[in-house]
């Protein structure tokens, strides 16, 4: 186990954070397990997960507004969405 800990420390903080977030999103680890395994602060993981959530919500809102804009043309008739 000692060797494994040293290997983790050689990996950059950013790479460990990305691995932790990936494992959480994919359902492999819970937050406390990811903190322990990757030695990344829980607050940092939570902050990144919130940023991801906000970006996804923004993209969904953008997609919804584009779909509504395409669905109705200037005369008010409904066009076919493709």
Short mmCIF file of C-alpha atoms in Angstrom, two decimals:
data_model
loop_
_atom_site.label_atom_id
_atom_site.label_comp_id
_atom_site.label_asym_id
_atom_site.label_seq_id
_atom_site.Cartn_x
_atom_site.Cartn_y
_atom_site.Cartn_z
CA UNK A 1 0.00 0.00 0.00
CA UNK A 2 2.93 2.33 0.69
CA UNK A 3 4.03 2.12 -2.91
CA UNK A 4 0.52 2.87 -4.15
CA UNK A 5 0.36 6.07 -2.05
CA UNK A 6 3.69 7.25 -3.45
CA UNK A 7 2.47 6.59 -6.98
CA UNK A 8 -0.62 8.73 -6.35
CA UNK A 9 1.49 11.61 -5.08
CA UNK A 10 3.51 11.60 -8.30
CA UNK A 11 0.35 12.17 -10.31
CA UNK A 12 -0.58 15.83 -10.63
CA UNK A 13 -3.35 17.32 -8.52
CA UNK A 14 -5.39 18.05 -11.64
CA UNK A 15 -5.19 14.44 -12.85
CA UNK A 16 -6.19 13.11 -9.42
CA UNK A 17 -9.11 15.55 -9.29
CA UNK A 18 -10.27 14.51 -12.76
CA UNK A 19 -10.05 10.83 -11.82
CA UNK A 20 -11.99 11.43 -8.60
CA UNK A 21 -14.74 13.33 -10.41
CA UNK A 22 -14.93 10.70 -13.13
CA UNK A 23 -15.30 7.89 -10.60
CA UNK A 24 -18.01 9.80 -8.72
CA UNK A 25 -19.99 10.67 -11.86
CA UNK A 26 -19.76 7.10 -13.15
CA UNK A 27 -20.98 5.81 -9.79
CA UNK A 28 -17.84 3.88 -8.87
CA UNK A 29 -17.08 5.88 -5.72
CA UNK A 30 -18.84 8.06 -3.19
CA UNK A 31 -17.38 11.43 -2.25
CA UNK A 32 -15.65 10.23 0.92
CA UNK A 33 -14.19 7.22 -0.93
CA UNK A 34 -12.84 9.44 -3.71
CA UNK A 35 -11.29 11.81 -1.16
CA UNK A 36 -9.53 8.92 0.51
CA UNK A 37 -8.44 7.16 -2.68
CA UNK A 38 -7.21 10.19 -4.66
CA UNK A 39 -6.16 12.42 -1.74
CA UNK A 40 -8.12 15.40 -3.05
CA UNK A 41 -10.03 17.82 -0.83
CA UNK A 42 -13.77 17.19 -0.70
CA UNK A 43 -14.46 20.89 -1.14
CA UNK A 44 -12.51 20.92 -4.41
CA UNK A 45 -14.45 17.94 -5.75
CA UNK A 46 -17.78 19.50 -4.74
CA UNK A 47 -16.82 22.81 -6.37
CA UNK A 48 -15.98 21.06 -9.65
CA UNK A 49 -19.16 18.97 -9.56
CA UNK A 50 -21.22 22.16 -9.06
CA UNK A 51 -19.46 23.78 -12.02
CA UNK A 52 -20.25 20.74 -14.18
CA UNK A 53 -23.90 20.85 -13.06
CA UNK A 54 -24.16 24.57 -13.84
CA UNK A 55 -22.60 24.09 -17.29
CA UNK A 56 -25.03 21.26 -18.08
CA UNK A 57 -28.01 23.36 -16.95
CA UNK A 58 -26.81 26.23 -19.11
CA UNK A 59 -26.47 23.96 -22.13
CA UNK A 60 -29.96 22.53 -21.56
CA UNK A 61 -31.46 26.02 -21.36
CA UNK A 62 -29.62 27.02 -24.53
CA UNK A 63 -30.83 23.88 -26.33
CA UNK A 64 -34.42 24.45 -25.19
CA UNK A 65 -34.42 28.05 -26.40
CA UNK A 66 -32.96 27.03 -29.78
CA UNK A 67 -35.58 24.28 -30.16
CA UNK A 68 -38.41 26.68 -29.36
CA UNK A 69 -37.02 29.25 -31.78
CA UNK A 70 -36.77 26.69 -34.57
CA UNK A 71 -40.22 25.25 -33.82
CA UNK A 72 -42.02 28.51 -34.53
CA UNK A 73 -41.21 30.56 -37.61
CA UNK A 74 -42.04 34.26 -38.11
CA UNK A 75 -45.64 33.63 -39.22
CA UNK A 76 -46.38 31.55 -36.13
CA UNK A 77 -46.65 28.27 -38.01
CA UNK A 78 -45.01 25.24 -36.49
CA UNK A 79 -42.10 23.84 -38.47
CA UNK A 80 -40.87 20.27 -38.35
CA UNK A 81 -37.87 19.80 -36.03
CA UNK A 82 -35.09 17.83 -37.66
#
